[in-house]
PDB file of C-alpha atoms and ligand atoms in Angstrom:
ATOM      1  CA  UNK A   1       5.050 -14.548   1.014  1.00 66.00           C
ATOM      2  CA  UNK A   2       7.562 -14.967   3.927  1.00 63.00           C
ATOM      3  CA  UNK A   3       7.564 -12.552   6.681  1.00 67.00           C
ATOM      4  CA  UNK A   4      11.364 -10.800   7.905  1.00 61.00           C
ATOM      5  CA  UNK A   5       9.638 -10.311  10.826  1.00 67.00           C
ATOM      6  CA  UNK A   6       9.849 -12.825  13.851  1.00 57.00           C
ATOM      7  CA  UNK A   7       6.593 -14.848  14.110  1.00 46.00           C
ATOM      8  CA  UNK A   8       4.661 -13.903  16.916  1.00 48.00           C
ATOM      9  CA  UNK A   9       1.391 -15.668  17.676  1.00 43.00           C
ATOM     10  CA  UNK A  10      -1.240 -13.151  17.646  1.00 47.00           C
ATOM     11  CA  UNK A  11      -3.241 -13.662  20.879  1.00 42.00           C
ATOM     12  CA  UNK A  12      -7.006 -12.155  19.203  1.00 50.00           C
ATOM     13  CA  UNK A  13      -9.246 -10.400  21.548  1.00 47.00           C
ATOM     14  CA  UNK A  14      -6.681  -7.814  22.740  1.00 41.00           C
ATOM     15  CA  UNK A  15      -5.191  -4.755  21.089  1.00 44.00           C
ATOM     16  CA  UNK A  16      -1.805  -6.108  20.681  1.00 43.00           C
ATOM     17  CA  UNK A  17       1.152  -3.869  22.318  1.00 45.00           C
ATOM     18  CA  UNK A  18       3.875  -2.581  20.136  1.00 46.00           C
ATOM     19  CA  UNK A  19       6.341  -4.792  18.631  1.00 45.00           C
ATOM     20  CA  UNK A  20       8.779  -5.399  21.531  1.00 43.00           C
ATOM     21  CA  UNK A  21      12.215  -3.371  20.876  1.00 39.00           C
ATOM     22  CA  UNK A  22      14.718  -5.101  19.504  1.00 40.00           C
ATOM     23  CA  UNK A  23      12.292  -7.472  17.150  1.00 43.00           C
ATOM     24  CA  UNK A  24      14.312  -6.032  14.321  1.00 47.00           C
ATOM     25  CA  UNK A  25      17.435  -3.798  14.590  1.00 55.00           C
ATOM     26  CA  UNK A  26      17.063  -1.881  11.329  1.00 80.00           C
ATOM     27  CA  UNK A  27      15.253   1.155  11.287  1.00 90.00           C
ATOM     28  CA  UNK A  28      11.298   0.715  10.221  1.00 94.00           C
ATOM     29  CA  UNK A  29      10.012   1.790   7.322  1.00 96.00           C
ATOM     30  CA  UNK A  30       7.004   3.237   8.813  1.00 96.00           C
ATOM     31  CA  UNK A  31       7.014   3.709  12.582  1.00 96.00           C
ATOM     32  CA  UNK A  32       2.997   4.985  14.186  1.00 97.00           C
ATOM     33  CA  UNK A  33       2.887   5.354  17.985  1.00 97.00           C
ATOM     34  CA  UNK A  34      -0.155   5.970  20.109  1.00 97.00           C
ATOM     35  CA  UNK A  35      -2.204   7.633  16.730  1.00 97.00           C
ATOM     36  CA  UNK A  36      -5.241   8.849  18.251  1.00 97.00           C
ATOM     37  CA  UNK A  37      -7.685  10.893  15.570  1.00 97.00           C
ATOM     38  CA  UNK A  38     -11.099  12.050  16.028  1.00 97.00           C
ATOM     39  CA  UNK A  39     -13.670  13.758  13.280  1.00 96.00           C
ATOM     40  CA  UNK A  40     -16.315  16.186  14.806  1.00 95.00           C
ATOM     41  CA  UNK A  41     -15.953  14.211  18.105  1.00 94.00           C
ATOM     42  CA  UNK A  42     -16.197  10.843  16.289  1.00 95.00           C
ATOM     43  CA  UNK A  43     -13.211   9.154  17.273  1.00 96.00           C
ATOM     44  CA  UNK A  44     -11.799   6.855  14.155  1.00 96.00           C
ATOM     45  CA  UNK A  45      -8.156   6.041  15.448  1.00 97.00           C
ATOM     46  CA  UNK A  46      -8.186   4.961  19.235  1.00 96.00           C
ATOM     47  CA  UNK A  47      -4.173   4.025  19.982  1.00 96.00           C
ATOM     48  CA  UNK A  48      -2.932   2.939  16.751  1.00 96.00           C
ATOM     49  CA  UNK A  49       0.614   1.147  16.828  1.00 96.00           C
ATOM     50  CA  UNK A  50       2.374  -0.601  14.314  1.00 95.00           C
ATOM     51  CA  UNK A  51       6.371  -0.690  13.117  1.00 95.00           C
ATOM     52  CA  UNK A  52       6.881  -2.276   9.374  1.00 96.00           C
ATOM     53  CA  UNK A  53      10.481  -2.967   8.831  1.00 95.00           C
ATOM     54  CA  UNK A  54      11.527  -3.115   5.142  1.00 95.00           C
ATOM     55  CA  UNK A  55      10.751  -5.326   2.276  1.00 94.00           C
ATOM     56  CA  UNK A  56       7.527  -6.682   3.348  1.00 95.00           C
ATOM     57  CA  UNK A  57       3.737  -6.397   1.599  1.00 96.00           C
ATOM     58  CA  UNK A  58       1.503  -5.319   4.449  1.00 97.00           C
ATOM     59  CA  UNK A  59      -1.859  -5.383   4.344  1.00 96.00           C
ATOM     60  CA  UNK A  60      -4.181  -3.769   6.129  1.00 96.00           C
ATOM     61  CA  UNK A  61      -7.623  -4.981   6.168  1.00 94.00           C
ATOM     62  CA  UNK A  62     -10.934  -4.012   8.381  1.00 92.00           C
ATOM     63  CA  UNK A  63     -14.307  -2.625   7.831  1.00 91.00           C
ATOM     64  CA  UNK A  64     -15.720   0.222   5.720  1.00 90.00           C
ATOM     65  CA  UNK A  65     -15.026   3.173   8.077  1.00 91.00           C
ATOM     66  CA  UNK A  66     -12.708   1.451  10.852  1.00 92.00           C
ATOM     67  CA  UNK A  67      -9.946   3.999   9.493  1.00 94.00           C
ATOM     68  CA  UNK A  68      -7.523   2.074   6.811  1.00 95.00           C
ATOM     69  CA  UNK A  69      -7.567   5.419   4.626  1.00 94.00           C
ATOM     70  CA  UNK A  70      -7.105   7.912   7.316  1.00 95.00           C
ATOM     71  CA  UNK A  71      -3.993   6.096   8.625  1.00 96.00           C
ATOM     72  CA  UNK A  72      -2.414   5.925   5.277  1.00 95.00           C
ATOM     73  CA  UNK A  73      -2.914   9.310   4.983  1.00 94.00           C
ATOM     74  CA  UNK A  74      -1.203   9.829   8.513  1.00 95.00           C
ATOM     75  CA  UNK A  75       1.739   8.000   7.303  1.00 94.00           C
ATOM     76  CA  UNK A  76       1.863  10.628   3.919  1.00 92.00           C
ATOM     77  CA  UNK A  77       1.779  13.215   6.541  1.00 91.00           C
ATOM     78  CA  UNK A  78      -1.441  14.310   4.957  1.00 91.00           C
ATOM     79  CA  UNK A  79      -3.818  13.736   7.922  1.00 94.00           C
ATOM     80  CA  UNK A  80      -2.608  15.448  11.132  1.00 94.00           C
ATOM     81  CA  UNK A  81      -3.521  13.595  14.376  1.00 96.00           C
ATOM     82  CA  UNK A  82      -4.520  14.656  17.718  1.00 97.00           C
ATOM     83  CA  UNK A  83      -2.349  12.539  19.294  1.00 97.00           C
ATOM     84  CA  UNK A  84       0.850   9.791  18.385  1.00 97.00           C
ATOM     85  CA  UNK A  85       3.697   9.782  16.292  1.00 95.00           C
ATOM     86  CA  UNK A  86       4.329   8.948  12.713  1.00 96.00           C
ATOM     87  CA  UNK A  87       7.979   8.377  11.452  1.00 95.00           C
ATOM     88  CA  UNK A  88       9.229   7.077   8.247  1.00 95.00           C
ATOM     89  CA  UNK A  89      12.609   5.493   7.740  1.00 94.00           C
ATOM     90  CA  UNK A  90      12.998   6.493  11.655  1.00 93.00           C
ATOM     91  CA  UNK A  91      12.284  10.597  10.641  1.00 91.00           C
ATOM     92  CA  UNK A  92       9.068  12.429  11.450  1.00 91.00           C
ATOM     93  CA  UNK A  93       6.837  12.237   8.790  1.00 89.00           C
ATOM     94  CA  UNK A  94       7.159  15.657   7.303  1.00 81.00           C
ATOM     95  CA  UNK A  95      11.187  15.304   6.666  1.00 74.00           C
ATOM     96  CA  UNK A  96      12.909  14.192   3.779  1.00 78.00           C
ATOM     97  CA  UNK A  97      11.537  10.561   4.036  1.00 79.00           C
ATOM     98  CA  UNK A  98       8.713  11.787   2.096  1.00 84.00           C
ATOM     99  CA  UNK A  99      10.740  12.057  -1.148  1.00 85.00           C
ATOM    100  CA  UNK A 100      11.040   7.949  -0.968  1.00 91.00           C
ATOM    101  CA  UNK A 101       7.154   7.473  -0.523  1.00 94.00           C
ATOM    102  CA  UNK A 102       4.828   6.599  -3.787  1.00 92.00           C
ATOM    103  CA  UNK A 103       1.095   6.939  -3.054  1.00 91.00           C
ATOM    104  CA  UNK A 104      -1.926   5.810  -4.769  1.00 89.00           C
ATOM    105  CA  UNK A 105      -5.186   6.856  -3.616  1.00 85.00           C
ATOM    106  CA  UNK A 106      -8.191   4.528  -3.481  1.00 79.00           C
ATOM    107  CA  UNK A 107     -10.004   6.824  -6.602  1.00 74.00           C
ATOM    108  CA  UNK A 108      -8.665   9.976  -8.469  1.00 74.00           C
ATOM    109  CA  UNK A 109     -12.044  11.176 -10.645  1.00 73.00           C
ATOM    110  CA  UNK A 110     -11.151  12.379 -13.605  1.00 73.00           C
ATOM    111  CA  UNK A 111     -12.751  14.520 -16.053  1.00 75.00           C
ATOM    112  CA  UNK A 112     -13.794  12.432 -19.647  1.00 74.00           C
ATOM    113  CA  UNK A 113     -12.068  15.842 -21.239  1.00 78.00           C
ATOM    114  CA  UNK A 114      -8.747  15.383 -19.458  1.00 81.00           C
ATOM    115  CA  UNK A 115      -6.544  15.540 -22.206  1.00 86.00           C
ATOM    116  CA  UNK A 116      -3.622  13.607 -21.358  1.00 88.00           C
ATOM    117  CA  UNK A 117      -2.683  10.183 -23.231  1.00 89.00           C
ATOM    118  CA  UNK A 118      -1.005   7.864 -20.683  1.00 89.00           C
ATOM    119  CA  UNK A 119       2.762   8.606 -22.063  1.00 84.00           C
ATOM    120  CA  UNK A 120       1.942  12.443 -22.236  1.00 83.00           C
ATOM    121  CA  UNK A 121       1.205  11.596 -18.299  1.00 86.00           C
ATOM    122  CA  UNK A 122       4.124   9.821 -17.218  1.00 84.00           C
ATOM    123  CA  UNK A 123       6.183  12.887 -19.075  1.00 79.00           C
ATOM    124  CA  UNK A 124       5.228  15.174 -16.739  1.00 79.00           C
ATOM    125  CA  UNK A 125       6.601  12.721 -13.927  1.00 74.00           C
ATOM    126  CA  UNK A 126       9.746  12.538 -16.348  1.00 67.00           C
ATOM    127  CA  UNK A 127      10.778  15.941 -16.375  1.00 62.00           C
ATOM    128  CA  UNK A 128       9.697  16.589 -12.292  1.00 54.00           C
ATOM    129  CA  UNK A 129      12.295  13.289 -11.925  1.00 50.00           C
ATOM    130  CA  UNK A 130      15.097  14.201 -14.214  1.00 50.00           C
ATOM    131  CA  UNK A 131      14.919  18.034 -12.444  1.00 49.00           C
ATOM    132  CA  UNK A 132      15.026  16.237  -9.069  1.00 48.00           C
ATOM    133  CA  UNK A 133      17.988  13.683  -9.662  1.00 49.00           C
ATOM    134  CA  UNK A 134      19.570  15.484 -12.635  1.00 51.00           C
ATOM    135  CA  UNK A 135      19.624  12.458 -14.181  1.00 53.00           C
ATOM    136  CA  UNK A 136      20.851  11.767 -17.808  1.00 56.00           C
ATOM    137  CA  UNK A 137      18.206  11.514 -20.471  1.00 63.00           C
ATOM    138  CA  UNK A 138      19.350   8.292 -21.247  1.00 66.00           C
ATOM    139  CA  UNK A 139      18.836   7.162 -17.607  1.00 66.00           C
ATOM    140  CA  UNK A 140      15.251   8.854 -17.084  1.00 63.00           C
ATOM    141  CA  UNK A 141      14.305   7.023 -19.979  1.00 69.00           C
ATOM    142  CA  UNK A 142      15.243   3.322 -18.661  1.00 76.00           C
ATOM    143  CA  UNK A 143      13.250   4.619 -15.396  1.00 74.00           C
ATOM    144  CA  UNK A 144      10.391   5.239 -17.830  1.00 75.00           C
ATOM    145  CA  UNK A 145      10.872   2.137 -19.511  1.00 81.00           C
ATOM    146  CA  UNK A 146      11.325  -0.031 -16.520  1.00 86.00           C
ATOM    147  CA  UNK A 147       8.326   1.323 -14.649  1.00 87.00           C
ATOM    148  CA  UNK A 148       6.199   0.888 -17.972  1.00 87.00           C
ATOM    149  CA  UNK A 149       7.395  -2.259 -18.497  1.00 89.00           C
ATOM    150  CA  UNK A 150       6.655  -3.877 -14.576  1.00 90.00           C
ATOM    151  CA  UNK A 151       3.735  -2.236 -14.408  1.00 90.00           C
ATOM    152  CA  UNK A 152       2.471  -3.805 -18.042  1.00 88.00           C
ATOM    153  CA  UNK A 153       1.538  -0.318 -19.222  1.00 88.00           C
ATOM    154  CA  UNK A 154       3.013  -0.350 -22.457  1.00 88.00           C
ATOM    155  CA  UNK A 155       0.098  -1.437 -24.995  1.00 92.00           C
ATOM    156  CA  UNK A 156      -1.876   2.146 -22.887  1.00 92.00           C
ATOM    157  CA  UNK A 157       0.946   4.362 -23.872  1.00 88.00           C
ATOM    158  CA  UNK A 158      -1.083   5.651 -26.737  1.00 90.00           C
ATOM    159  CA  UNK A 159      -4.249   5.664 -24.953  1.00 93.00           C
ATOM    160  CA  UNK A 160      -5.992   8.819 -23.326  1.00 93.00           C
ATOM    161  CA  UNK A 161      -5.314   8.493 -19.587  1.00 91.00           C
ATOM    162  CA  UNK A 162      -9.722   9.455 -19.290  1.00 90.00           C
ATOM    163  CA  UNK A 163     -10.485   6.658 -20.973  1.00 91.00           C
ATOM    164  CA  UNK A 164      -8.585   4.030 -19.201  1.00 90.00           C
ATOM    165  CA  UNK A 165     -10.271   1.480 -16.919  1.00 85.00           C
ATOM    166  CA  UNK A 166     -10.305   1.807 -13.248  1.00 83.00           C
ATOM    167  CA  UNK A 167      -7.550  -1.710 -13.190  1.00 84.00           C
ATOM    168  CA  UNK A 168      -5.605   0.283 -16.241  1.00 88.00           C
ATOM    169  CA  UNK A 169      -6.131   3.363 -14.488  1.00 88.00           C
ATOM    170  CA  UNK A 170      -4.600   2.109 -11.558  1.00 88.00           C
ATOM    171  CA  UNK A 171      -1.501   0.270 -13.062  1.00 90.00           C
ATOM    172  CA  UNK A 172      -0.465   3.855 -14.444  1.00 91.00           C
ATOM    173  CA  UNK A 173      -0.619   5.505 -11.180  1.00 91.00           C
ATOM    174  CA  UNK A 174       2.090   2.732 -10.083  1.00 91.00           C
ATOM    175  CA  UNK A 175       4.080   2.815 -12.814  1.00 92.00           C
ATOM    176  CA  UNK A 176       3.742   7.175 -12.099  1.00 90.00           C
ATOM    177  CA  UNK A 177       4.893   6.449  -8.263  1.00 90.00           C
ATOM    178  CA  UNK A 178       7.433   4.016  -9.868  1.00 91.00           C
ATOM    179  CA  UNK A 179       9.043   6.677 -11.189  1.00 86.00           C
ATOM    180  CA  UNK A 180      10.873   8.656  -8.935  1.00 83.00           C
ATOM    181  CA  UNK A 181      12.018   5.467  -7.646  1.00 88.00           C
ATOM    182  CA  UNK A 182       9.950   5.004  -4.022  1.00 93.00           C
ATOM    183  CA  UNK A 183      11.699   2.851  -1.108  1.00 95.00           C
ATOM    184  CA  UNK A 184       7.545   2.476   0.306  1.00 96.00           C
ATOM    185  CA  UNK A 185       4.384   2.343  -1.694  1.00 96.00           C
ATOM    186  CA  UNK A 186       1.542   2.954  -0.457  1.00 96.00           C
ATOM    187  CA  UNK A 187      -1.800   1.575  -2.178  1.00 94.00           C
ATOM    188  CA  UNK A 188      -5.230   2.462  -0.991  1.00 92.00           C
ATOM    189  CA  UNK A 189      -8.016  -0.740  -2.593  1.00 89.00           C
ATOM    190  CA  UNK A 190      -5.516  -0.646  -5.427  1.00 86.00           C
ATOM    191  CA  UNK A 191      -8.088  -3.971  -6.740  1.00 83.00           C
ATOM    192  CA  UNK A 192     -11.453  -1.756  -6.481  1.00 80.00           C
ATOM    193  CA  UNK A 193     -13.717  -2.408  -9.406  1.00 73.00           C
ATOM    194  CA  UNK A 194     -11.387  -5.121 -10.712  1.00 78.00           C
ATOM    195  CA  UNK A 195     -12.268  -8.148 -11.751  1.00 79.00           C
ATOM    196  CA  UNK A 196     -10.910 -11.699 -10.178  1.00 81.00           C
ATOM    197  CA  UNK A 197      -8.295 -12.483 -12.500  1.00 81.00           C
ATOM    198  CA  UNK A 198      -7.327  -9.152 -12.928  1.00 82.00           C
ATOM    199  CA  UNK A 199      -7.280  -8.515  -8.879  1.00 85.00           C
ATOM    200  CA  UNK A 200      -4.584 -12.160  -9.376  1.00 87.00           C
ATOM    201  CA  UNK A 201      -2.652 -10.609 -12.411  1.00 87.00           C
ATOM    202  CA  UNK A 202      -2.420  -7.353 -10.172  1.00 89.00           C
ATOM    203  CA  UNK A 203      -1.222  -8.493  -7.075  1.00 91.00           C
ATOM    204  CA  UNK A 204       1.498 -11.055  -8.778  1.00 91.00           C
ATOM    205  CA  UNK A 205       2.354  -7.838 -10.733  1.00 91.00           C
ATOM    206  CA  UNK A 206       3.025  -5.849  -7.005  1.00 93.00           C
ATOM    207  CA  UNK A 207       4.545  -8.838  -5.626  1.00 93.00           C
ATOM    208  CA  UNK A 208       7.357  -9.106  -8.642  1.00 93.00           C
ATOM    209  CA  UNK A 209       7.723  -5.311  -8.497  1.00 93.00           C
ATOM    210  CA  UNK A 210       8.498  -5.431  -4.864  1.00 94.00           C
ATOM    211  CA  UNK A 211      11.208  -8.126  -4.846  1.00 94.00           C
ATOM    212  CA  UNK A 212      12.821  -6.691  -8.293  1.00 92.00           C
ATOM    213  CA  UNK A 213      12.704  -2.940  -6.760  1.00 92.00           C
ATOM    214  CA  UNK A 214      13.033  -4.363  -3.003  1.00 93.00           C
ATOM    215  CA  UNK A 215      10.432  -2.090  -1.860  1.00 95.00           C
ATOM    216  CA  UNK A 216       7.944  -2.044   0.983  1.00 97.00           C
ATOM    217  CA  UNK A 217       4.462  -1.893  -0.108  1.00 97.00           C
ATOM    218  CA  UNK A 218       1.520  -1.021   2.939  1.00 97.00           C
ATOM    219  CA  UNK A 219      -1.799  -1.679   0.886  1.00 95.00           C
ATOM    220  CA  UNK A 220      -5.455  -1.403   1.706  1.00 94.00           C
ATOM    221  CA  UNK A 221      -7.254  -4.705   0.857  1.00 90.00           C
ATOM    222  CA  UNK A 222     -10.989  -5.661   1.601  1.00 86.00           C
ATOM    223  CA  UNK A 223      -9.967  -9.091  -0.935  1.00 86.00           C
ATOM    224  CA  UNK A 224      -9.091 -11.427   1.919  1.00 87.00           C
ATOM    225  CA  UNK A 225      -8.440 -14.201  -0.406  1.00 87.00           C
ATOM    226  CA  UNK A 226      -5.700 -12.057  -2.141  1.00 89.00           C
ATOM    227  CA  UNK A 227      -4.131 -10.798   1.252  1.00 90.00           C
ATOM    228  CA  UNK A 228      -3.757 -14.027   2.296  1.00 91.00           C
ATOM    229  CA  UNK A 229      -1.766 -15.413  -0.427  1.00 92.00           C
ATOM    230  CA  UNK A 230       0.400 -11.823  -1.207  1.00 93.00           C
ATOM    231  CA  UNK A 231       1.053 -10.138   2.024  1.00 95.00           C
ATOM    232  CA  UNK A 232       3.940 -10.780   4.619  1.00 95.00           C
ATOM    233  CA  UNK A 233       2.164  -9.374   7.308  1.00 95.00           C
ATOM    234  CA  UNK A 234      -1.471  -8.488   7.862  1.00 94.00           C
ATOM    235  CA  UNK A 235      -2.663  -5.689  10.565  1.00 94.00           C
ATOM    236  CA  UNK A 236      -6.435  -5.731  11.152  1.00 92.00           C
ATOM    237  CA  UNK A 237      -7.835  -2.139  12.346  1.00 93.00           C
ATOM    238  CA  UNK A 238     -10.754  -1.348  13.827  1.00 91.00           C
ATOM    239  CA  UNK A 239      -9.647   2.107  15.432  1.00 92.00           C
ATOM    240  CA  UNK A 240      -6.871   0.393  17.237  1.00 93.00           C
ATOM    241  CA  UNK A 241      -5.071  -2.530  15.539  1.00 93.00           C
ATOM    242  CA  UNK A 242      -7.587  -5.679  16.250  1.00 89.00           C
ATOM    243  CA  UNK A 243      -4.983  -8.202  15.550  1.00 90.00           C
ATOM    244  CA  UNK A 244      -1.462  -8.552  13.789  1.00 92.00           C
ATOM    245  CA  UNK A 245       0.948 -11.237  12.183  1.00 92.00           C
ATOM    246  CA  UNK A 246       1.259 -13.518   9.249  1.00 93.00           C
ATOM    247  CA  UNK A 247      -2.096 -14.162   7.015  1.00 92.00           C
ATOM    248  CA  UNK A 248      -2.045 -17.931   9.052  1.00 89.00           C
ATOM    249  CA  UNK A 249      -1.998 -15.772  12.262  1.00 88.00           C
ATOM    250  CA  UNK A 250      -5.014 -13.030  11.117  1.00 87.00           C
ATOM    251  CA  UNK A 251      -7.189 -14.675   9.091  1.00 83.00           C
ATOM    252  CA  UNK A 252      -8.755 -17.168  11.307  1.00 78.00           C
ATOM    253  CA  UNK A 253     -12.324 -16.624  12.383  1.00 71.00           C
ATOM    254  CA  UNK A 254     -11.734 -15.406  15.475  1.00 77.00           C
ATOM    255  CA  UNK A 255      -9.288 -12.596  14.665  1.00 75.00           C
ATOM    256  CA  UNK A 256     -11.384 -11.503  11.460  1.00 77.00           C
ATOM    257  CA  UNK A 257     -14.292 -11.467  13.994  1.00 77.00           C
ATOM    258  CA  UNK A 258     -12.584  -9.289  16.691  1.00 74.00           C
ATOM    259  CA  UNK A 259     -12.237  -6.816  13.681  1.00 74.00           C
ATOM    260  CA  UNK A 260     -15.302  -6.860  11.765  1.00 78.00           C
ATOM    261  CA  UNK A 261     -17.834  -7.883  14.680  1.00 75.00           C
ATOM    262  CA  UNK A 262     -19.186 -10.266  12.693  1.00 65.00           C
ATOM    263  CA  UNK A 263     -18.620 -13.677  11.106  1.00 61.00           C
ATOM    264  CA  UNK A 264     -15.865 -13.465   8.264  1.00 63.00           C
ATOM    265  CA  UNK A 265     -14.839 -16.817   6.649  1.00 61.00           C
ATOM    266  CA  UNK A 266     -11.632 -17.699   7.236  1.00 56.00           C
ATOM    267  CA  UNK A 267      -9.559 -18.484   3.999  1.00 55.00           C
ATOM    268  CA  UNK A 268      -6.831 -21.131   3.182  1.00 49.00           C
ATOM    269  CA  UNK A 269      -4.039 -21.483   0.908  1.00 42.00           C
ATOM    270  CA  UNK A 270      -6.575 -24.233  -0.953  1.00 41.00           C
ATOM    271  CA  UNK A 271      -9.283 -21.684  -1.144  1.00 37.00           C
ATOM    272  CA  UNK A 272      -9.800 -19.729  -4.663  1.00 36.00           C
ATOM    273  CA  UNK A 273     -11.537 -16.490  -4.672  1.00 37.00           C
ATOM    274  CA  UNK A 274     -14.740 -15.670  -6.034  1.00 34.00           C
TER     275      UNK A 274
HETATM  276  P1  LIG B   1     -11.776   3.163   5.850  1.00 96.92           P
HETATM  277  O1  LIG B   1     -10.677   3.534   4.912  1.00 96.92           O
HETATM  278  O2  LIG B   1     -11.389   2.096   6.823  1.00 96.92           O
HETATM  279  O3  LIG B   1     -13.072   2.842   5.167  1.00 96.92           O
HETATM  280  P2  LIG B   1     -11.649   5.951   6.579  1.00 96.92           P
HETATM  281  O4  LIG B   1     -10.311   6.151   7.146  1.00 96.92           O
HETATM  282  O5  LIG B   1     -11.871   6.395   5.167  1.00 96.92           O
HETATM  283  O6  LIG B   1     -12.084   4.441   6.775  1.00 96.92           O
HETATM  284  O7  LIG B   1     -12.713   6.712   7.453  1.00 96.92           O
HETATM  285  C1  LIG B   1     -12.893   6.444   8.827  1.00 96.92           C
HETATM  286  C2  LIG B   1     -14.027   7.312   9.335  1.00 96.92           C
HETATM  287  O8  LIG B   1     -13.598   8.664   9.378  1.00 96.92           O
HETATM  288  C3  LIG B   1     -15.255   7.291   8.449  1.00 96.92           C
HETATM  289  O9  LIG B   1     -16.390   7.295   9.299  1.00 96.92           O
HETATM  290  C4  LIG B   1     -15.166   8.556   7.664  1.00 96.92           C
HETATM  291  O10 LIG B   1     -16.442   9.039   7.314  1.00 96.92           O
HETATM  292  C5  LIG B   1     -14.480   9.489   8.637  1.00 96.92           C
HETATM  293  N1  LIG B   1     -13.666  10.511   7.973  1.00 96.92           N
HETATM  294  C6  LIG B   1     -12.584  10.264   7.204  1.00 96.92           C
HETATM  295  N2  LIG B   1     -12.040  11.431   6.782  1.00 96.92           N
HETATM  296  C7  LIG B   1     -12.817  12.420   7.298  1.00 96.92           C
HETATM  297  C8  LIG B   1     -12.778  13.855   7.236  1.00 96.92           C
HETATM  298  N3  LIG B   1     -11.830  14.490   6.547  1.00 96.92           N
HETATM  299  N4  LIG B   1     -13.733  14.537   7.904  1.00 96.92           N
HETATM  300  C9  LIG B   1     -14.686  13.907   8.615  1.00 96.92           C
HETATM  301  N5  LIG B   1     -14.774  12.565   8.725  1.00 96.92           N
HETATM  302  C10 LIG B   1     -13.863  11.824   8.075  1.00 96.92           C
END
């Protein structure tokens, strides 16, 4: 997928400054300056900058623990930091910019005995929506419909949401976030516990949705293969942000090295994934 961005060659083996003002005149989607977070003295985000204008799929990719999770929830506004800025649509994080944000976390356990079938489920979004954007019935229903339809939920409607798969589990969530209509969506390892050509069918799935609903999607990916072909721009963390650009720029072995530490294979548009 093509990049809006201006192609920078990524220069691995330095934290890369901030894009250079001016890159892009429109406001970023999601702006994070100088993010510095610590747990118990553990420090997890080191200087953490990165600007995503709008319509792109990011990815972010590193390994377990370098802090993917934690900085999507700093961009939600649901992880305060010790230090650093996060702004959405050029706001602070906690201001109405929220309202255009769709999350969906990496796992939501649910009970076996959770009664809900998967239409019953989106309701409850349908009633929050039409009370937020007093919307016609008629309308809320095409959102319904349009949501169930990108996110190929429709053969689940029936089905108890407990006793969906984690993939079909997943889709739902989207279509959910879909709902109220989301400018950025974010998607923590929205692939986990999928199989190959369902991780494919998935990420073709996000890719249509973003062009048809010209969204900005930041997603959590440990499936290289898939990041390479699907996302406009790729940010590599390892407490500060390793290495940044296209997937051609990133995912060399050197870059994917300077974030994991240790040999990662390299992947190409001719590779498949297995
Ligand atoms: P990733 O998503 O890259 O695997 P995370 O952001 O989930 O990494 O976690 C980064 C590190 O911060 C991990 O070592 C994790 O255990 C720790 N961590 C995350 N959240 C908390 C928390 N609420 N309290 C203490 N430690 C946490």
């Amino acid at each position: 997928m093509q990049s809006n961005r201006e192609k920078t060659s990524c220069s691995c083996g330095h934290t890369h400054p901030p894009h250079p003002s001016g890159e892009r005149k429109d406001v970023p989607v999601v702006e994070i300056q100088g993010a510095k977070l610590a747990f118990n003295g553990v420090p997890v985000l080191r200087g953490v900058d990165l600007r995503i204008p709008a319509g792109e799929i990011v990815a972010l990719i590193g390994p377990n623990g370098s802090g993917k999770t934690t900085l999507l929830r700093a961009m939600l506004g649901l992880q305060k930091l010790d230090a650093g800025s996060v702004q959405l649509f050029g706001q602070p994080v906690s201001g109405p910019g929220l309202g255009k944000v769709g999350y969906v976390p990496q796992r939501l356990p649910l009970e076996r005995t959770f009664p809900l079938t998967v239409r019953e489920f989106l309701a409850l979004r349908l009633k929050e929506t039409r009370f937020w954007f007093f919307q016609t019935k008629k309308h809320t229903t095409d959102l319904i419909l349009a949501a169930i339809v990108d996110m190929g939920v429709e053969p689940l409607l029936d089905k108890p949401v407990a006793s969906l798969s984690g993939g079909q589990l997943q889709r739902v969530l989207i279509a959910f976030s879909l709902l109220h209509q989301p400018k950025l969506l974010l998607l923590d390892e929205p692939t986990a516990g999928v199989d190959t050509p369902g991780e494919q069918s998935f990420y073709e799935m996000i890719t249509r949705v973003q062009q048809q609903r010209h969204l900005t999607v930041v997603l959590v990916s440990h499936d290289l293969s898939m990041v390479y072909r699907h996302a406009s721009w790729v940010y590599a963390l390892n407490g500060v942000i390793c290495c940044e650009g296209t997937p051609e720029q990133v995912m060399n072995a050197e870059s994917l090295k300077q974030a994991y530490g240790i040999h990662v294979s390299p992947y190409h548009h001719h590779h498949h994934a297995h």
